[in-house]
Structure formats: C-alpha cells, structure tokens
GROMACS .gro file of C-alpha atoms in nm:
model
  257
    1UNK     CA    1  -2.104   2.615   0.873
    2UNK     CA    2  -2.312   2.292   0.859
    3UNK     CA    3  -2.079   2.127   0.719
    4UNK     CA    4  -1.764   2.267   0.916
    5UNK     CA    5  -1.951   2.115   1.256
    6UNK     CA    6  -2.037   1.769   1.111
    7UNK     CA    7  -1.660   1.743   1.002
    8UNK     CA    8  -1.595   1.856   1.322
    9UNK     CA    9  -1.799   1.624   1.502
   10UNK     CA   10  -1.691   1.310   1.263
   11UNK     CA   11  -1.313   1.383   1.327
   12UNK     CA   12  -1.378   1.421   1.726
   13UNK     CA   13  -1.573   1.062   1.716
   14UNK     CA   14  -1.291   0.942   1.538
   15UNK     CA   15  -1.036   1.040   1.810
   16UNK     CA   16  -1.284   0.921   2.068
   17UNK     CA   17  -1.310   0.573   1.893
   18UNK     CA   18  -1.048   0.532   1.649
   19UNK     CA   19  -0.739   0.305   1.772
   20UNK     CA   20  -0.365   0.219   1.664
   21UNK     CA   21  -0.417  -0.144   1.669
   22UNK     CA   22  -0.692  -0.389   1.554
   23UNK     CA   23  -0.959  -0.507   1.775
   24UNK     CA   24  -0.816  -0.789   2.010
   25UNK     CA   25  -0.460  -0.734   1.949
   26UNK     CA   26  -0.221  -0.582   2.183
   27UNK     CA   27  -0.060  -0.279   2.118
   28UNK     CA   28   0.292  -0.317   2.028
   29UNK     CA   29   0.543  -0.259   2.270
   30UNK     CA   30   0.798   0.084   2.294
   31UNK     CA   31   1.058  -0.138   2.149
   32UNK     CA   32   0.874  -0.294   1.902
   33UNK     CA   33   0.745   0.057   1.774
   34UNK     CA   34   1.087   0.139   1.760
   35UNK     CA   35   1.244  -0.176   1.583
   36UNK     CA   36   0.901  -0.122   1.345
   37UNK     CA   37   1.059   0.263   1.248
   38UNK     CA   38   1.411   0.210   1.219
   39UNK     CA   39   1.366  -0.059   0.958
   40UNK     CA   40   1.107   0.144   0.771
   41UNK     CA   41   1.345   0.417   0.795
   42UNK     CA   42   1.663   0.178   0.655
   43UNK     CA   43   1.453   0.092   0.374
   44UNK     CA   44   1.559   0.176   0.019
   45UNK     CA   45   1.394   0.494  -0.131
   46UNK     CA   46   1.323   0.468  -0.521
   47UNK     CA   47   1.339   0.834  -0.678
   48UNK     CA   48   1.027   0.925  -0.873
   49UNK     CA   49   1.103   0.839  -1.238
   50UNK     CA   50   1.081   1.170  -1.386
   51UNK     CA   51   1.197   1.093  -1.714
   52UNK     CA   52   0.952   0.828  -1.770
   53UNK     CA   53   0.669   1.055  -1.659
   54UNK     CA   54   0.752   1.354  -1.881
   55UNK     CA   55   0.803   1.127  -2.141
   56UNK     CA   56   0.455   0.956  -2.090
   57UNK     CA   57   0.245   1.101  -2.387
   58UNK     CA   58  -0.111   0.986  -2.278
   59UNK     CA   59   0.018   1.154  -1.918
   60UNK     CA   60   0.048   1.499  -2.070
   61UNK     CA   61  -0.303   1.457  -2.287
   62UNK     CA   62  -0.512   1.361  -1.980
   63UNK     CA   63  -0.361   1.660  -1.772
   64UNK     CA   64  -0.455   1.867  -2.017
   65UNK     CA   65  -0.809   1.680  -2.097
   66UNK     CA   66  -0.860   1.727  -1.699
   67UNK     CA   67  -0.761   2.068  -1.741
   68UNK     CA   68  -1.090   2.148  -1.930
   69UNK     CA   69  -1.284   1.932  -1.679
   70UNK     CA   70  -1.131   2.161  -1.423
   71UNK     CA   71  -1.222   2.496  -1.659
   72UNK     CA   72  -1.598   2.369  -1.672
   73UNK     CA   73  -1.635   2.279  -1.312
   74UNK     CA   74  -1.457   2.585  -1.168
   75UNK     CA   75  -1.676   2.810  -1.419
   76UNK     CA   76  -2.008   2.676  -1.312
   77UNK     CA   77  -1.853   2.677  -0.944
   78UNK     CA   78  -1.811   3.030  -0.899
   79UNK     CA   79  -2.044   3.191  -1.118
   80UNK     CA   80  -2.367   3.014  -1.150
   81UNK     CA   81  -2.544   3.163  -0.875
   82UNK     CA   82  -2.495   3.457  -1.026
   83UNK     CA   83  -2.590   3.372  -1.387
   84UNK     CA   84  -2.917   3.234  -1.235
   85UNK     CA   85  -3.001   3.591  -1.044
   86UNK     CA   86  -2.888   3.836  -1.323
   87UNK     CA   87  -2.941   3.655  -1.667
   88UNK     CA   88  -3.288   3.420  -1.519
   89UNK     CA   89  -3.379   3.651  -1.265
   90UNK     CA   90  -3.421   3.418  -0.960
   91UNK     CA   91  -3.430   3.598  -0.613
   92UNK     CA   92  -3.155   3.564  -0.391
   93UNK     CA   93  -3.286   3.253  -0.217
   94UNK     CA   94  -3.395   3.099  -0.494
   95UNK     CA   95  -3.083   3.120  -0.687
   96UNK     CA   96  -2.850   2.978  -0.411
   97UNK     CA   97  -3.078   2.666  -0.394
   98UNK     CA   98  -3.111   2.607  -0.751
   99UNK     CA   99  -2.739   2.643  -0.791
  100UNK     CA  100  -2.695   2.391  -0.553
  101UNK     CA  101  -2.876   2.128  -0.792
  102UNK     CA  102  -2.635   2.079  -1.041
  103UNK     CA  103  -2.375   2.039  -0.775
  104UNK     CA  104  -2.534   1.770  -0.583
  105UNK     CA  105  -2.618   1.586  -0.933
  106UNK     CA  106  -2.197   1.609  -1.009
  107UNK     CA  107  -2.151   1.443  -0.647
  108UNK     CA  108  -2.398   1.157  -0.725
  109UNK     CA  109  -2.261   1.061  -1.031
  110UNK     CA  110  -1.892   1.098  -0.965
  111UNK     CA  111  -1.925   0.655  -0.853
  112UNK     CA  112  -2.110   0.601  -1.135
  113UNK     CA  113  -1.858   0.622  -1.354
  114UNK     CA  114  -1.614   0.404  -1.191
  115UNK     CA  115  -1.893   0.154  -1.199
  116UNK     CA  116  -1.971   0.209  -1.539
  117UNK     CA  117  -1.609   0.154  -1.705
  118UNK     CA  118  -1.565  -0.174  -1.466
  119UNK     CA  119  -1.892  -0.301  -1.627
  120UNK     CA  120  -1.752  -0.212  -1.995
  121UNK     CA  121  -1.388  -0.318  -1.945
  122UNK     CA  122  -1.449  -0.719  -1.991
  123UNK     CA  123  -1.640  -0.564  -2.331
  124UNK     CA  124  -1.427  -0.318  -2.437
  125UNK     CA  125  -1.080  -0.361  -2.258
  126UNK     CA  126  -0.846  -0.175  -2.011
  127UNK     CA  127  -0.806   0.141  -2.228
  128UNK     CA  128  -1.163   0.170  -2.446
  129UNK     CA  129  -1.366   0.087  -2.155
  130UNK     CA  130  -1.152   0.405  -1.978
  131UNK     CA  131  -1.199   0.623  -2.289
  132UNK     CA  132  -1.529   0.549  -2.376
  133UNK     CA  133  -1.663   0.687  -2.015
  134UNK     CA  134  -1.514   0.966  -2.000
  135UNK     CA  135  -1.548   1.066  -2.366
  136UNK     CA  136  -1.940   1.011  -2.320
  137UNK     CA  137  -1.967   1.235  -1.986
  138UNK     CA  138  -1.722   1.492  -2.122
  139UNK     CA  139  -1.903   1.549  -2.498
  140UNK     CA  140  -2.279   1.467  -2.298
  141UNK     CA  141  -2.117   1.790  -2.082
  142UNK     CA  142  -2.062   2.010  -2.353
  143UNK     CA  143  -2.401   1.952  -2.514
  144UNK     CA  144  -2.611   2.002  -2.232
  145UNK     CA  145  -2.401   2.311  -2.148
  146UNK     CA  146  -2.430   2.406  -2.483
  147UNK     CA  147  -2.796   2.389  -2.478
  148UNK     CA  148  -2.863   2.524  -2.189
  149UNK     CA  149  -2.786   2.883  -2.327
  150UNK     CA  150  -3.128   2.876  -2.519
  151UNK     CA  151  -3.303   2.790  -2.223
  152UNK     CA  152  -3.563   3.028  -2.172
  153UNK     CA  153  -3.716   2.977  -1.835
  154UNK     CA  154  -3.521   2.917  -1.498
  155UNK     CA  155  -3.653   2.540  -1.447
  156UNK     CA  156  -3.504   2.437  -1.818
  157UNK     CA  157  -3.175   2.618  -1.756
  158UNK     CA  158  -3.134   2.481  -1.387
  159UNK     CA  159  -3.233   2.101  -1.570
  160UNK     CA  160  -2.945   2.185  -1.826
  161UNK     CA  161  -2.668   2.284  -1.591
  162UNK     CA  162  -2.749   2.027  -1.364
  163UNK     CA  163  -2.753   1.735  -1.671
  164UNK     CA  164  -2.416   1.912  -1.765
  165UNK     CA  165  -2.271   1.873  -1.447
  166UNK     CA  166  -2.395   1.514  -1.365
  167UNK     CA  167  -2.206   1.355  -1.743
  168UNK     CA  168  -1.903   1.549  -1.622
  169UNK     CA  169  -1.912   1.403  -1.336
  170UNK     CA  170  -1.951   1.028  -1.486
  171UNK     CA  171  -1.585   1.156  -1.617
  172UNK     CA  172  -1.405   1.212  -1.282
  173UNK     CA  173  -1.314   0.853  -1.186
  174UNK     CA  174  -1.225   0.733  -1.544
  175UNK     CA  175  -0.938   1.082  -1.508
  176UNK     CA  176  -0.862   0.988  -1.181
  177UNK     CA  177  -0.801   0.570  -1.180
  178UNK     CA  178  -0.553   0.639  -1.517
  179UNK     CA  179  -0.383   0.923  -1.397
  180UNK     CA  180  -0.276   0.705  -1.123
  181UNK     CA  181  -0.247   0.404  -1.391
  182UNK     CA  182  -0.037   0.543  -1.581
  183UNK     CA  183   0.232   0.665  -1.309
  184UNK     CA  184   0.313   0.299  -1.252
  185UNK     CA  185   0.479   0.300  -0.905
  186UNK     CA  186   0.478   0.691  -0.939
  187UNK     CA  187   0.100   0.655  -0.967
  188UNK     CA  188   0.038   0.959  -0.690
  189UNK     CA  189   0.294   1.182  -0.908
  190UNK     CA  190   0.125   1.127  -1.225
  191UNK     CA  191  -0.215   1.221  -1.016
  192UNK     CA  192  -0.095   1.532  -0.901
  193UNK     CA  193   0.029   1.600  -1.265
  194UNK     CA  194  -0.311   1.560  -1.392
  195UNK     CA  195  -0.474   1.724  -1.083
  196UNK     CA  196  -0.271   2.073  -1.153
  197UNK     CA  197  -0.383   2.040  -1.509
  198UNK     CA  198  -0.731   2.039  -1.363
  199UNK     CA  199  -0.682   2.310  -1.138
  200UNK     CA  200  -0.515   2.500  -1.415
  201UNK     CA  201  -0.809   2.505  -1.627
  202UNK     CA  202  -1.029   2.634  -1.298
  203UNK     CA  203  -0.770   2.931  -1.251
  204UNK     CA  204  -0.843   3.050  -1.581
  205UNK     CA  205  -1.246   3.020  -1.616
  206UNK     CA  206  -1.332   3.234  -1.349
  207UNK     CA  207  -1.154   3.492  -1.494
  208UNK     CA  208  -1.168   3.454  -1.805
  209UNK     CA  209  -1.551   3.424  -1.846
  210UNK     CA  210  -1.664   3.728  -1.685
  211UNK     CA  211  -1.405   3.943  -1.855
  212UNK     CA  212  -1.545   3.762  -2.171
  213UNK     CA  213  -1.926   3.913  -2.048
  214UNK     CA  214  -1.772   4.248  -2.006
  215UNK     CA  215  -1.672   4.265  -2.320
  216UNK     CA  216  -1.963   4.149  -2.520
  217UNK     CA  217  -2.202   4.289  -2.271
  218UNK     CA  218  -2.207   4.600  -2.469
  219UNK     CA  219  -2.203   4.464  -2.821
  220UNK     CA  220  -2.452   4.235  -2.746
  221UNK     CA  221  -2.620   4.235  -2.355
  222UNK     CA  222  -2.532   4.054  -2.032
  223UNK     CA  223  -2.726   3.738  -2.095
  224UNK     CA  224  -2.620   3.740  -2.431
  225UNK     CA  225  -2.270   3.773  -2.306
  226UNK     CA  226  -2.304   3.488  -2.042
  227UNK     CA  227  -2.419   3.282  -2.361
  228UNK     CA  228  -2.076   3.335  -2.534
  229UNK     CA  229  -1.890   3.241  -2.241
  230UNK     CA  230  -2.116   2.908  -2.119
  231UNK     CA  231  -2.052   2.809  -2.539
  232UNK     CA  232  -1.681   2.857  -2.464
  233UNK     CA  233  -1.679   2.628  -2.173
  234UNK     CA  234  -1.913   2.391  -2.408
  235UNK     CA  235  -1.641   2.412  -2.709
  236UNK     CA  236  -1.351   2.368  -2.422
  237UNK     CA  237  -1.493   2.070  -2.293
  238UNK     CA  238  -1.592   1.881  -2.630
  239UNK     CA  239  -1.217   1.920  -2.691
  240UNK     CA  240  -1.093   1.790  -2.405
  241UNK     CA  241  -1.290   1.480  -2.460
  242UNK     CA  242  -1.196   1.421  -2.782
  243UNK     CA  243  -0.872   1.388  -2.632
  244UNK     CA  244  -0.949   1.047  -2.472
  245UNK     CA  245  -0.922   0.859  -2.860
  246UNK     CA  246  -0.547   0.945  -2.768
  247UNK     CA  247  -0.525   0.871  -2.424
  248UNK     CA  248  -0.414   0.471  -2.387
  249UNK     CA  249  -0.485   0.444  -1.992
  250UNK     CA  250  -0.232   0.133  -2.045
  251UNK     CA  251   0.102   0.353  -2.081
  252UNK     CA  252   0.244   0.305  -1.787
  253UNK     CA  253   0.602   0.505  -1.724
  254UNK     CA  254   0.840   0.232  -1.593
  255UNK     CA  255   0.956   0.239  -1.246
  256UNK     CA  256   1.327   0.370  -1.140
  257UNK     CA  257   1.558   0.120  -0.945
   0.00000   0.00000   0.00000
C-alpha cells in the first residue's frame, strides 16, 4: 500500500510538472504537430528479422540461462517467507521482515553489475567481460543457496539467502544489456525473448518446489524436503551459468531492409 501511494503521488507530480516541450522553447504549433505525425507516420517500417533471431544461437542460450535466473528468483519470491516460519520457526512478523532482506540486497546489487562488466570490458573485452559477471553472480548464487540448507539458526540462513540473492542480482544487467545486444536493431525483441525465458523458469519453481516438499516430506520431513528443493534451485542455477562460456554477447542477428 506504501508503495501503491508513493507511485501514486510520483506519477501525479509528474502530471503537475512534467511538460511536452523543453524549458524555454515554445510549444509547437497544431500544424506543426501535425506535419511532425504524418511524416513519422510515412516513414518506412523495417519488419523484425525473425530469421536472424531464431537463428541467433547465443540468443536461445541466454533465454534459457535467464530462465534459471527467473526459476531462482521466483522460488525465493514466493516461498521464502514461508520456509523461514515453518522450517526456522520465525513468528509471523519476524519472518516477513527477514524475508524482505534478501530482496532488498538483489535490488542493491542489480547496478553493480553493470558497473562491474564496464570496469572489466577494456580487460577482458565485449563478450568475457559480459560472461565473466554473470557467470560469477550466477555460480556465487548457487553456492550460497546451496549452503544455506545447512544453516542451522535463522540469522545464518537469512545471511545465506540474502548473499544468494545479492550475486544473482550482480547477473541481471550483464542478461539484460546482451539480450538487447544481440537483437541488433531488434534489440527489444531479443529482450522480450530472453525475458519469457526468465519468466518461464519463475512459472515452474513455484510449483514445482512445493510439490517437490510434498513428496519428500514424508520420506524424509518438511525441512528436509525444503532442503531438496533449495539444492534444486542451487543445481538449476550453476547450470545456467555455465551457460555464459557459450554465450558470445557479440552475435548480433543482422537487421532486415
């Protein structure tokens, strides 16, 4: 609800101060508006090259590298709060706050990797630099995620999931900048390519992990269960990352006249 009013109150400050034209410039005439749209309208409209996206290898690996970036995100997303109240036995309260940790430590590193592959490219080049970012948060991911199903006390678990979310995070603008890169001039198709990859992999953790505690739970115990699944995500996101020593953020699909 916070949130909802401050976007609220940011858009209506917008409206209130927000204008058309740059400071000191007067607005364009009626006719002018309407010369402006009929020759935007006459210009030529290039097709989206299809064939050279499908046929864009490193395209296809990094939608489905994103697509365990998604699966990890989406699993700790929806059922976190609930692994911290059942499996470490927070209260209510304290589980909602705690799950917000991890969250807010994915938000603050999200720039940091952008910064980080700028930094390496002059080092390492265009694609390495790309590669070796998102590699590092993605595999840093699954360990942490990994080890944070030995944790035994709330504090080390909550340190875990929050170190797991912050390297995946370090990974989101390395995904993002190629799949754009690579589209060429179709650089917004090739994003949305790689953005339903992601979202594919968060349709199917959310599902997939509780049924996988349900099924273990009575082989082996709830929190034992909830183990199994959190080392699935791990394994899931180690091979997505490993993906990236395929990934040349250099293919480009040509552009269609």
């Amino acid at each position: 609800m916070v949130a909802g009013v401050a976007t609220a109150a940011a858009a209506a400050a917008w409206l209130r101060v927000g204008q058309d034209e740059p400071p000191g410039v007067r607005p364009a005439s009626p006719l002018v508006r309407a010369a402006l749209h009929h020759a935007a309208s006459q210009a030529e409209k290039r097709q989206v090259n299809w064939r050279g996206l499908v046929r864009n290898r490193s395209l296809w690996l990094l939608a489905v590298s994103y697509s365990t970036v998604g699966y990890v995100e989406y699993l700790l997303i929806f059922w976190l709060e609930r692994y911290l109240k059942q499996v470490m036995h927070y209260s209510t309260t304290q589980s909602r706050l705690a799950a917000m940790i991890p969250m807010l430590c994915m938000a603050a590193c999200m720039p940091l990797g952008g910064w980080m592959s700028d930094r390496l490219m002059p080092a390492l080049g265009y694609r390495r630099a790309r590669a070796a970012v998102a590699l590092l948060g993605m595999c840093g991911c699954a360990g942490c995620l990994f080890a944070s199903t030995f944790a035994r006390s709330a504090g080390y678990s909550v340190a875990a999931f929050a170190a797991a979310l912050a390297a995946i995070g370090v990974a989101e603008a390395p995904a993002w900048a190629t799949a754009v890169d690579l589209g060429g001039k179709d650089g917004a198709t090739s994003a949305a390519v790689v953005n339903t990859g992601g979202n594919g992999g968060g349709v199917i953790s959310p599902s997939l992990s509780p049924w996988l505690v349900g099924v273990l739970q009575p082989l082996v115990g709830e929190a034992a269960g909830w183990a199994w699944a959190l080392r699935l995500g791990s394994l899931v996101c180690l091979l997505g990352g490993l993906l990236w020593l395929w990934i040349d953020a250099s293919e480009r699909a040509p552009a269609s006249g």
